[in-house]
XYZ file of C-alpha atoms in Angstrom:
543
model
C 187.682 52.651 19.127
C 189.347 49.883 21.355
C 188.027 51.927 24.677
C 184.375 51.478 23.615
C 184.404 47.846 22.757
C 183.444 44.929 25.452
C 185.577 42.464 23.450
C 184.742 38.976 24.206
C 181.531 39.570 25.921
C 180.383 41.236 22.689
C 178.085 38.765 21.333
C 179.468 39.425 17.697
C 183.072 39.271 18.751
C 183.816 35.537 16.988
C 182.482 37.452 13.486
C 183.377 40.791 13.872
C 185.213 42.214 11.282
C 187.524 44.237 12.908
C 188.655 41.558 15.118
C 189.260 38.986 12.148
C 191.186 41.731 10.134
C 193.330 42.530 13.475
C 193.923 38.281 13.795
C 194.986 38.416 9.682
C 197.599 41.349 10.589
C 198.767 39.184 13.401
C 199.614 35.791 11.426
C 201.072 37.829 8.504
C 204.912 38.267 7.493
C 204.766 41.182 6.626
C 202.354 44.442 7.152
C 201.819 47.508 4.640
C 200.820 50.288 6.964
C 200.729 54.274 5.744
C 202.972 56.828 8.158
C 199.450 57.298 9.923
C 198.780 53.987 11.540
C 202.301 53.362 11.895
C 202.981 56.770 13.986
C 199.510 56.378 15.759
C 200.638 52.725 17.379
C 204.174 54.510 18.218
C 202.283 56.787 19.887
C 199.723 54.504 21.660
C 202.327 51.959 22.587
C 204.405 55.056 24.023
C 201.296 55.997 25.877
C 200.176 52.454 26.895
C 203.889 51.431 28.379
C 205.001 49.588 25.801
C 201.863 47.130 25.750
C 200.591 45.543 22.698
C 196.962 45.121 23.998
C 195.852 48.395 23.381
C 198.113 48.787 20.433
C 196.670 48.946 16.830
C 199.533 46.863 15.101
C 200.658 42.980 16.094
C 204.392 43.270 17.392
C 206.699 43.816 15.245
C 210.904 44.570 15.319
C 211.723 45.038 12.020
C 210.268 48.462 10.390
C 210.931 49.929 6.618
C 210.015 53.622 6.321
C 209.393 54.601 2.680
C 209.180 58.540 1.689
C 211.147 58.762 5.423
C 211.790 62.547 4.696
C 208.519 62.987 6.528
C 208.696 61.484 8.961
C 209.713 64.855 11.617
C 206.456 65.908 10.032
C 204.476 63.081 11.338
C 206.233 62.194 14.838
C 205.682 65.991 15.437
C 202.118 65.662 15.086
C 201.584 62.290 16.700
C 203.933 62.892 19.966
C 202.257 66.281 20.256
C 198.581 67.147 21.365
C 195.323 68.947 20.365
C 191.974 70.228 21.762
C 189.153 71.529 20.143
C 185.823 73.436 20.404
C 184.031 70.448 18.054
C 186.219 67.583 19.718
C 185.117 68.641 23.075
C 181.406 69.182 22.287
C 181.594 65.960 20.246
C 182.248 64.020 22.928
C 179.987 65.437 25.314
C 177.228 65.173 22.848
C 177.911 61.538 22.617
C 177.121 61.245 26.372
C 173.492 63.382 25.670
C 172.281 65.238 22.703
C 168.589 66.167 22.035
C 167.838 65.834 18.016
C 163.968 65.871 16.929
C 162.644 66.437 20.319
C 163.997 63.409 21.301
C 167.267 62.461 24.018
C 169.966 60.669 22.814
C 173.352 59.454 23.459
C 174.810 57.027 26.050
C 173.422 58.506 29.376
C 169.380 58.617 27.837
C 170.419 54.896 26.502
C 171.786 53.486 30.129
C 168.659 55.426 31.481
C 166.305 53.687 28.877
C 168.257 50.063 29.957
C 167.062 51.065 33.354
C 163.886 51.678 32.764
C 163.446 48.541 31.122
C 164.499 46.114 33.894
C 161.491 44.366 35.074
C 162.998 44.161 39.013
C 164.517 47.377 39.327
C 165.725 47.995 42.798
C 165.532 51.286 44.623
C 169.602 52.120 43.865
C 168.778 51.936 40.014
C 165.744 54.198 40.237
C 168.000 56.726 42.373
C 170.697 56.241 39.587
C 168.177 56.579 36.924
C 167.028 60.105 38.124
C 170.501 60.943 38.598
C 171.146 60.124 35.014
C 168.404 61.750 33.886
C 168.563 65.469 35.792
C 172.288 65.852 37.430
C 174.079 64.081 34.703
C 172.466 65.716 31.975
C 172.680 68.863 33.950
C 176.265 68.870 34.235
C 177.134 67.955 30.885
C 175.125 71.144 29.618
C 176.679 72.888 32.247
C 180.518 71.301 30.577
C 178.910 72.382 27.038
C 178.398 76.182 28.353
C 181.836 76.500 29.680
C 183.109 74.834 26.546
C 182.265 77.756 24.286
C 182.543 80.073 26.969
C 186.232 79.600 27.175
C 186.723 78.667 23.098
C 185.121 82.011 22.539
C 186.918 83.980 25.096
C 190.207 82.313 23.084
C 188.973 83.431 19.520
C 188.470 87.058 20.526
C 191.715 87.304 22.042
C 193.390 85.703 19.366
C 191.562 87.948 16.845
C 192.921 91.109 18.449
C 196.037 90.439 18.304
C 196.256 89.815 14.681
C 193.709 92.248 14.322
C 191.601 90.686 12.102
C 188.596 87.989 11.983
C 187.986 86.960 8.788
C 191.321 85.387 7.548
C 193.083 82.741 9.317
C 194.245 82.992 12.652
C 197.101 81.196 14.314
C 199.003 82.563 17.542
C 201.998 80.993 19.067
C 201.288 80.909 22.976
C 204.449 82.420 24.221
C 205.495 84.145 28.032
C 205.156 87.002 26.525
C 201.947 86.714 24.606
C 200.288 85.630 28.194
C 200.885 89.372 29.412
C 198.945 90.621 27.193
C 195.396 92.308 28.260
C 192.921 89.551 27.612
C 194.835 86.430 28.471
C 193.509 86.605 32.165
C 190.544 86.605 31.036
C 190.876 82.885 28.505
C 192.742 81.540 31.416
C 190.325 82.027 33.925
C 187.206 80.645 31.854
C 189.523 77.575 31.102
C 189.759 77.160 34.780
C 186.166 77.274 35.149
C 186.225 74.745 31.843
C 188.481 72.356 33.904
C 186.105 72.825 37.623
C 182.851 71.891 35.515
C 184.413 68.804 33.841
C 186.351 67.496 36.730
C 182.859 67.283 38.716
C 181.122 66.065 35.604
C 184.234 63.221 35.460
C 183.708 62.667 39.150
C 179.774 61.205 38.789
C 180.502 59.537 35.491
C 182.311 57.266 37.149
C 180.923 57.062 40.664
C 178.152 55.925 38.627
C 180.220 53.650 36.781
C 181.574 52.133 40.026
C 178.225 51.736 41.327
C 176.188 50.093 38.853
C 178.750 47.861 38.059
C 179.830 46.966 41.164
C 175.796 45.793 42.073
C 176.042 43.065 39.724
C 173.942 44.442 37.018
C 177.201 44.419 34.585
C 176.314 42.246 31.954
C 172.478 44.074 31.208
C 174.421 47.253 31.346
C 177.329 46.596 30.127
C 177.817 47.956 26.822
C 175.930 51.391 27.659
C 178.764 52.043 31.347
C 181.630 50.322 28.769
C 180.628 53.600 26.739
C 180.250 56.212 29.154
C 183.254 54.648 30.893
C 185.164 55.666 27.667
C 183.809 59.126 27.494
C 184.598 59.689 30.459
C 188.280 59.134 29.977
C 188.233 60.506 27.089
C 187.072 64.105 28.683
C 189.632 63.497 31.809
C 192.523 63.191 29.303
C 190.723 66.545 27.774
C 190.871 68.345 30.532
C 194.701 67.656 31.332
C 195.821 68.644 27.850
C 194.037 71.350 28.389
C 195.583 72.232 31.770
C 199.126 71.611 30.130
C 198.046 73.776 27.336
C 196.555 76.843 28.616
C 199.099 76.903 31.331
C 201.993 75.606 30.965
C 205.280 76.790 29.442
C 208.390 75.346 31.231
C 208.975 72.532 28.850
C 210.022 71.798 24.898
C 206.199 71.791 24.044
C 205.407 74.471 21.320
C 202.055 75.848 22.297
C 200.098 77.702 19.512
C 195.797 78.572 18.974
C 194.492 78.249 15.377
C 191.225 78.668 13.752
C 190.527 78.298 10.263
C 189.145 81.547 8.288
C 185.111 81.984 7.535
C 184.398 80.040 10.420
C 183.658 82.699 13.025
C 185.687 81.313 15.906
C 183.404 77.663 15.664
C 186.407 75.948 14.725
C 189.024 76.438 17.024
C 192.093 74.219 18.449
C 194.912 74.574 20.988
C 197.375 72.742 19.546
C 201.425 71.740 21.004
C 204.116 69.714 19.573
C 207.728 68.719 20.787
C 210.146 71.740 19.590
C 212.408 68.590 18.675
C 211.486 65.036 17.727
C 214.671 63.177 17.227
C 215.107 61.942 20.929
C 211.734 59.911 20.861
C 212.206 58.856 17.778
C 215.027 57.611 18.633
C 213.033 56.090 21.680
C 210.455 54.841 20.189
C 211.368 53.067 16.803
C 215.321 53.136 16.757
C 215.757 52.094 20.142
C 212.826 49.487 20.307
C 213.347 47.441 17.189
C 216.035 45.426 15.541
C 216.205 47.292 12.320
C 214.864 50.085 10.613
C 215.515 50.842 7.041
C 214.568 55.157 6.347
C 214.399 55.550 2.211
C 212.924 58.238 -0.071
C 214.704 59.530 -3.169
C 214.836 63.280 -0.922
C 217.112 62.225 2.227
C 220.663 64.211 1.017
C 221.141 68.096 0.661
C 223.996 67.855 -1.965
C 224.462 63.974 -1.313
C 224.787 64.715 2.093
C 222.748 63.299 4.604
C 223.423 65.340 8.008
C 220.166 67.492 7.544
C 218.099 64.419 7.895
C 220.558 62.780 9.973
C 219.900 65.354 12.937
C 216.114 66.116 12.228
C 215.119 62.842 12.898
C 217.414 61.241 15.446
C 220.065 59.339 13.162
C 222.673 61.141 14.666
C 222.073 59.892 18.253
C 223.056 56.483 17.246
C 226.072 54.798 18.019
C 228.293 54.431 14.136
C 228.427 50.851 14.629
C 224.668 50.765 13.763
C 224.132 52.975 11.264
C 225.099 52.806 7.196
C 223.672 55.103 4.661
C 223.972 54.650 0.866
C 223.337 57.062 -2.103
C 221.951 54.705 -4.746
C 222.105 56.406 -8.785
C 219.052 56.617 -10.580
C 218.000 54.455 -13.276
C 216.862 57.843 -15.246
C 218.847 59.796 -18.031
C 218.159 62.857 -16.594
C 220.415 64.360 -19.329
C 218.212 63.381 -22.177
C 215.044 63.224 -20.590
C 214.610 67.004 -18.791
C 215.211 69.967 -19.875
C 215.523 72.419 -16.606
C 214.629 76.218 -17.618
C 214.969 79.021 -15.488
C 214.143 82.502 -16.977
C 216.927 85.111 -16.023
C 214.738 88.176 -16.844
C 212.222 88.349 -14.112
C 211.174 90.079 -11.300
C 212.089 88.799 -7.527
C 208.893 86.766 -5.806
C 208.914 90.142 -3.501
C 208.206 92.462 -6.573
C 204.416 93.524 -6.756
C 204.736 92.623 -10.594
C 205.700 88.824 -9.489
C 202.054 87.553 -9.766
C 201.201 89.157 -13.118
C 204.397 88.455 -14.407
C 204.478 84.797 -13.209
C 200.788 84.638 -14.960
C 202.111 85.195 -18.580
C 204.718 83.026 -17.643
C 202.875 79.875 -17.037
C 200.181 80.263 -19.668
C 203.117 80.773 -22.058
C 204.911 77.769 -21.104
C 201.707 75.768 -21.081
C 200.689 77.150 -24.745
C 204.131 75.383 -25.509
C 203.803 71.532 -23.487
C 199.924 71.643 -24.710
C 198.616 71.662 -21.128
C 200.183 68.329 -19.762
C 201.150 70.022 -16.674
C 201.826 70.243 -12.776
C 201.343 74.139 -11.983
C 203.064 73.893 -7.884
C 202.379 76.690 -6.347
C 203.507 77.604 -2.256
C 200.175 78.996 -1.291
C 196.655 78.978 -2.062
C 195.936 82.588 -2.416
C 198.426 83.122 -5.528
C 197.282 79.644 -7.256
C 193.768 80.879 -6.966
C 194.816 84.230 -8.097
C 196.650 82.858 -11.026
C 193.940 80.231 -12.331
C 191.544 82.644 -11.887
C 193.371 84.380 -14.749
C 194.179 81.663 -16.751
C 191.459 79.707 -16.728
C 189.272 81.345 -20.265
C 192.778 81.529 -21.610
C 193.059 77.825 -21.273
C 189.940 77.095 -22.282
C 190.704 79.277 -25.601
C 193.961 77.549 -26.213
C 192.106 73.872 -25.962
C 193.580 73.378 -22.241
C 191.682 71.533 -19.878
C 192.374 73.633 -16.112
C 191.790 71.772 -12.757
C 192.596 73.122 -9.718
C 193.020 71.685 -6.045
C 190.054 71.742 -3.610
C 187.447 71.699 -6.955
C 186.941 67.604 -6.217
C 189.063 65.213 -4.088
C 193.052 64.292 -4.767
C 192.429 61.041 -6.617
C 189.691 62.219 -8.748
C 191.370 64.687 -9.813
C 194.650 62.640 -10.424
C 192.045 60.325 -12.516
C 190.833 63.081 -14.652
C 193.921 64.630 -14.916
C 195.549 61.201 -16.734
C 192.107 60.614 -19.147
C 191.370 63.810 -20.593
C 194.560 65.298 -23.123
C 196.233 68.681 -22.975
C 195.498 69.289 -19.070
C 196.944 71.704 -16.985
C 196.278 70.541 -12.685
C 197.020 73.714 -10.180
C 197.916 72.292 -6.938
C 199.446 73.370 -3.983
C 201.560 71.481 -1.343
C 200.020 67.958 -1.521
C 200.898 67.974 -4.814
C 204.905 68.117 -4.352
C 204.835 65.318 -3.662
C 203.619 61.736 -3.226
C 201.768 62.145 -6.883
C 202.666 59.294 -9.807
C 201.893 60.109 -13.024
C 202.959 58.034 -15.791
C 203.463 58.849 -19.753
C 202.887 62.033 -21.506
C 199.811 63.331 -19.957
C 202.162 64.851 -17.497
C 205.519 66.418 -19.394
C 205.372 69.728 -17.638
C 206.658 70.989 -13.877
C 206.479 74.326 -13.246
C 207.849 75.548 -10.070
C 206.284 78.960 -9.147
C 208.253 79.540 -5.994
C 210.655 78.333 -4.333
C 208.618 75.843 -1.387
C 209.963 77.708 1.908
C 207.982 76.799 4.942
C 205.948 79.485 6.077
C 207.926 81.792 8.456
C 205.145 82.214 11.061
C 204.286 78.800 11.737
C 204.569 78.462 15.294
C 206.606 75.027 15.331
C 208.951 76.380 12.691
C 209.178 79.726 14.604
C 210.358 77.721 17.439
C 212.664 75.755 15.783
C 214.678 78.912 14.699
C 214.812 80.475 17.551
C 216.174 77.531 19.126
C 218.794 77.315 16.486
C 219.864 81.008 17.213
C 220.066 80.933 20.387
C 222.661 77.757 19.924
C 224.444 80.230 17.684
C 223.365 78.596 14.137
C 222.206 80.330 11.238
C 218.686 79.204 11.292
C 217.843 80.028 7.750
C 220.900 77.736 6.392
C 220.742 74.726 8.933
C 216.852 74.695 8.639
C 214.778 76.734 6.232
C 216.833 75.953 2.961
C 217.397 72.223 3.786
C 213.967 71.780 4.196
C 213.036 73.485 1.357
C 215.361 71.768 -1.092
C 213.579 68.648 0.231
C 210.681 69.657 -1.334
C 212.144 71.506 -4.200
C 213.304 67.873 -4.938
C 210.000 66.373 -4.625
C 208.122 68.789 -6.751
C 211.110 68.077 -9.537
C 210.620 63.703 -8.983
C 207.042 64.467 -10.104
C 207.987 64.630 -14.057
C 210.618 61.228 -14.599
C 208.597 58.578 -13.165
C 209.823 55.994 -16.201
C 212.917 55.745 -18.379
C 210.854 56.872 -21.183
C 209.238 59.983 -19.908
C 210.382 62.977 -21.530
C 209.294 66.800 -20.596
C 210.671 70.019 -18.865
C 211.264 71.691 -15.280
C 210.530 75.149 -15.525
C 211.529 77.536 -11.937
C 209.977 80.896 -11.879
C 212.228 82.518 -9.687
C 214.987 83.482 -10.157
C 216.530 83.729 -6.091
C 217.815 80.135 -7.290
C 220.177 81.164 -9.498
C 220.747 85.347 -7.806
C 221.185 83.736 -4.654
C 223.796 82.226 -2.553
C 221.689 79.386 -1.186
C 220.151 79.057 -4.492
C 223.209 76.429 -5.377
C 221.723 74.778 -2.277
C 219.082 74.019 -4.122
C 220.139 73.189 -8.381
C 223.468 71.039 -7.036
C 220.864 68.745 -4.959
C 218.997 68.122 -8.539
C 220.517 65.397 -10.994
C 223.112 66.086 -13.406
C 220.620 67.355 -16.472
C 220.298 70.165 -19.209
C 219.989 73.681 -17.846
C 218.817 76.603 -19.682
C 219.465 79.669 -17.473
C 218.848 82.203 -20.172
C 216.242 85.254 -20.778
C 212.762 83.887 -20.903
C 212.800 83.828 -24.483
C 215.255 81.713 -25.224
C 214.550 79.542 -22.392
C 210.783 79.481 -24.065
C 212.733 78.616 -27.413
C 214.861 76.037 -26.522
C 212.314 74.159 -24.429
C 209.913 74.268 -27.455
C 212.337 72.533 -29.196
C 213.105 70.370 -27.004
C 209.263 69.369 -26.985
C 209.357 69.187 -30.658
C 212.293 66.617 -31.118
C-alpha cells in the first residue's frame, strides 16, 4: 500500500522485500503480470497523470495480452468504481477500533507516541486530547452514519425486488430514483458525506500541525498512516457523491448485496457503459505495440465483435493487422460433437430433470472423466444434488465448485480416475487439463450473460436506441466467446481424444444457433436423437 509507506526514511527500506522485488521488475526484459496487476497500473497511472512513481509496474511500451477476449471484462471493472458497507468501516476501523477492552488503530497509536515523548509541549498535549475524545468521536460518529445510510440502501433495494433472502442487485436508473424510499437513502448519504467531510477536515489539520512543529520524524510513520486514511475516506466520500447522485454521464450505476447476508454486505458499484475509448487511451495510444491473442477473438473468423468491444476499431488501418492462425489439433479425429435432437427447450419445466438423466447417462458412458459447465449455480447444485449417490454407485468420483478452492480441486480432479468436476463459469475457461482424466465436455446451456445485469442491461439499451439488434451485435457474440472456451477445455494436446456433448438444442432449432457451431472447428457432429448420439459417442470412446 504505496500511500502508507515512508519509503526511504523507513529504517528497513535498503532490505525490504517489496522494494527489492519492485528494483528486480525494473532491471528485467521482460515482465509476466496477470490481467489484474496489469489493469490496476493502467488504472493508477490513469489516475496518477501518467506518473510512474506511484505506479505498480516499471515503464514499459511494449505490452502482449494473452486470453485478450477479457479484457472489456477487466477494463470495465478497473476504470469503474465501488463502495462498500465493510470497505468503509474497514477503513475507519483502521483509524480506531476497540478489541479486548483495549484501543487500537492509528489514532490510539499516534496518541500512545505522544504520550511517550519525554518533553511534550503544551500543543501535543492539546493534540493528544483531541485525538483521544473529538477524533475518536467523530469517527464513531462516520461509523453510525455508515450503516445508517447502507441500511437505509438495503431496505429500499429489498422492496423493490421484493424479497430479502436471495440476491439483490438494482440498476440505479432516473427512474428508479422516483421511487418512494429513494429520498430517504439519499438524504442519509448526505448526512454520510457532512460527517466524513468534518472527520477529513481534523485528520488533516492535525496532520498539518504536528508535522509542521517539527516532530515529523518521532511521528512519522503513525501521521504517514492516518495521512493515508484520510485520503482514502475523501476519495470515499466523492465516489460516493458521484454514485448516489449522479446520472448525467456513461457511468452505469447499480446496488448489490450478496444473499444470506442480511444487508451487511452491501456495495454501490458503477462502470463505463463503454470501454473501448480508454482503452484505446490508455494502452493503444500510450505504447508502441500491443499484441491482443486468445484462441476466442473471431465470431465465424471474423473479428469485428472484438474489434469494437475493445477499441480496435478506433485505430487508424495503418496500425493494425490481425491473423487467424490454424490449429495444430485434428479436431476431426479427436472430438466427437453430440447434440441430442429429442429434448425439451432450456425454458421447459422438464429441462432440469431431463438434462439430469442426460448427464449421468453420458457420464456412465466416458467413466466420469468429465467437465459438467453449467450457466448458474442454482441448476448445478440442483443437478449434483441428484447425481451425486448415482455417481458414487456407478464408481464416479463427483466434485463440485465452491466444496474446496479452484486448484485443489483441479489437483484432485487429475489424481483420482473416473471423476466427474461440476463447475460453473470459472470453469469455461482458463482450466488445462491434460490426458485422459478429462475426455468429457458437457455443455448444459448455452453461456448467455445474464439479462439483468445492470452493465449488460445498459449496454443493450444503448445498442437499441442506435437502432441495432442488441441480442445479435451483443448477447450471441459474447456468448459464442464462451461457448468456445468451454469447448477449448477438452483438446489441450494432439493426442487427447474425447467428446463435446450440448444439451440444448436452441443451437441447432435456432437461427443464431449457426452463430454458435460455424465458430467451432471443422469436427464430427452427431445431431441425432439422444440415443444414437449416446451410441455413436460410446463407440467412439471404445475405438
Amino acid at each position: 500500500e504505496s500511500d502508507f509507506c515512508s519509503r526511504l526514511r523507513c529504517s528497513h527500506f535498503s532490505h525490504c522485500f517489496f522494494f527489492r522485488a519492485r528494483r528486480e521488475a525494473a532491471s528485467a526484459d521482460l515482465l509476466v503480470v496477470n490481467h489484474h496487476i496489469l489493469l490496476a497500473d493502467i488504472a493508477l497511472r490513469a489516475e496518477m497523470g501518467g506518473g510512474a512513481d506511484m505506479a505498480i509496474l516499471p515503464g514499459y511500451s511494449r505490452l502482449i495480452i494473452d486470453e485478450g477476449h477479457n479484457l472489456e471484462d477487466g477494463a470495465t471493472s478497473y476504470f469503474g468504481s465501488r463502495a462498500s458497507r465493510l470497505g468503509m468501516l474497514k477503513t475507519l476501523g483502521r483509524l480506531h477500533h476497540r478489541r479486548e477492552g483495549k484501543d487500537k488503530g492509528a489514532l490510539p497509536f499516534l496518541a500512545n507516541r505522544l504520550r511517550s515523548r519525554k518533553r511534550s509541549n503544551e500543543k501535543e498535549q492539546v493534540w493528544l486530547g483531541l485525538i483521544t475524545g473529538q477524533l475518536v468521536f467523530e469517527k464513531d460518529s462516520v461509523s453510525a452514519r455508515v450503516n445508517e445510510a447502507f441500511d437505509l440502501l438495503y431496505k429500499f433495494i429489498g422492496n423493490q425486488s421484493g424479497e430479502f433472502g436471495a440476491e439483490l442487485k438494482l440498476r440505479l436508473t432516473d427512474a428508479v430514483k422516483t421511487r418512494p424510499g429513494w429520498v430517504d437513502v439519499e438524504a442519509a448519504f448526505d448526512r454520510l458525506g457532512v460527517e466524513l467531510a468534518r472527520l477529513v477536515r481534523s485528520l488533516n489539520s492535525m496532520h498539518t500541525s504536528l508535522s509542521d512543529d517539527g516532530f515529523g520524524d518521532k511521528l512519522s510513520d503513525p501521521l504517514i498512516e492516518v495521512k493515508a486514511l484520510s485520503e482514502r475516506l475523501e476519495g470515499t466520500a466523492a465516489e460516493l457523491d458521484n454514485l448516489v447522485k449522479g446520472g448525467q454521464d456513461s457511468l452505469v450505476r447499480w446496488v448489490e448485496a450478496p444473499s444470506k447476508k442480511g444487508g451487511k454486505v452491501i456495495s454501490i458499484c458503477g462502470s463505463p457503459l463503454n470501454v473501448a475509448g480508454e482503452i484505446k487511451a490508455r494502452i493503444y495510444d500510450r505504447l508502441k505495440t500491443v499484441a491482443i491473442t486468445s484462441a476466442t477473438l473471431t465470431v465465424k473468423k471474423k473479428f469485428d465483435f472484438i474489434k469494437k468491444r475493445i477499441g480496435l476499431d478506433l485505430l487508424p488501418e495503418d496500425r493494425l493487422l490481425t491473423g487467424v492462425f490454424p490449429s495444430p489439433f485434428d479436431f476431426k479425429s479427436q472430438v466427437i460433437i453430440g447434440i441430442p435432437k429429442d429434448i425439451v427447450q432450456p425454458t421447459d419445466p422438464k429441462f432440469t430433470s431431463e438434462l439430469t438423466e442426460l448427464v449421468m447417462h453420458s457420464l456412465e458412458i466416458s467413466k466420469g472423466r468429465a467437465f459438467v459447465l453449467f450457466t448458474s449455480f442454482r441448476m448445478l447444485n440442483q443437478v449434483y444434488t441428484e447425481l451425486l449417490p448415482r455417481m458414487e454407485a456407478a464408481g464416479i468420483r463427483g466434485m463440485k465448485q465452491g466444496e474446496m478452492p479452484r486448484h485443489r480441486l483441479l489437483g484432485d480432479f487429475k489424481k483420482y480416475p473416473s471423476t466427474a468436476l461440476f463447475g460453473t463459469d470459472s470453469f469455461w475457461e482458463g482450466v488445462d487439463v491434460i490426458g485422459d482424466a478429462l475426455s468429457n465436455v458437457i455443455i448444459t446451456k448455452l453461456p448467455f450473460s445474464v439479462p439483468d445485469d445492470p452493465v449488460i442491461e445498459a449496454r443493450q439499451e444503448e445498442i437499441a436506441a442506435n437502432g441495432g439488434n442488441p441480442f445479435m451485435e451483443y448477447i450471441v457474440p459474447q456468448a459464442v466467446i464462451k461457448f468456445r472456451q468451454g469447448f477449448g477445455r477438452l483438446i489441450r494436446s494432439r493426442t487427447d481424444r474425447g467428446s463435446i456433448l450440448i444439451f440444448d438444442r436452441r443451437v441447432v432449432d435456432k437461427a443464431y444457433g449457426r452463430e454458435f457451431l460455424q465458430s467451432l472447428p471443422e469436427g464430427r457432429f452427431v445431431k441425432e436423437p439422444r440415443n444414437e448420439v449416446f451410441r455413436q459417442v460410446a463407440e467412439f470412446f471404445s475405438k
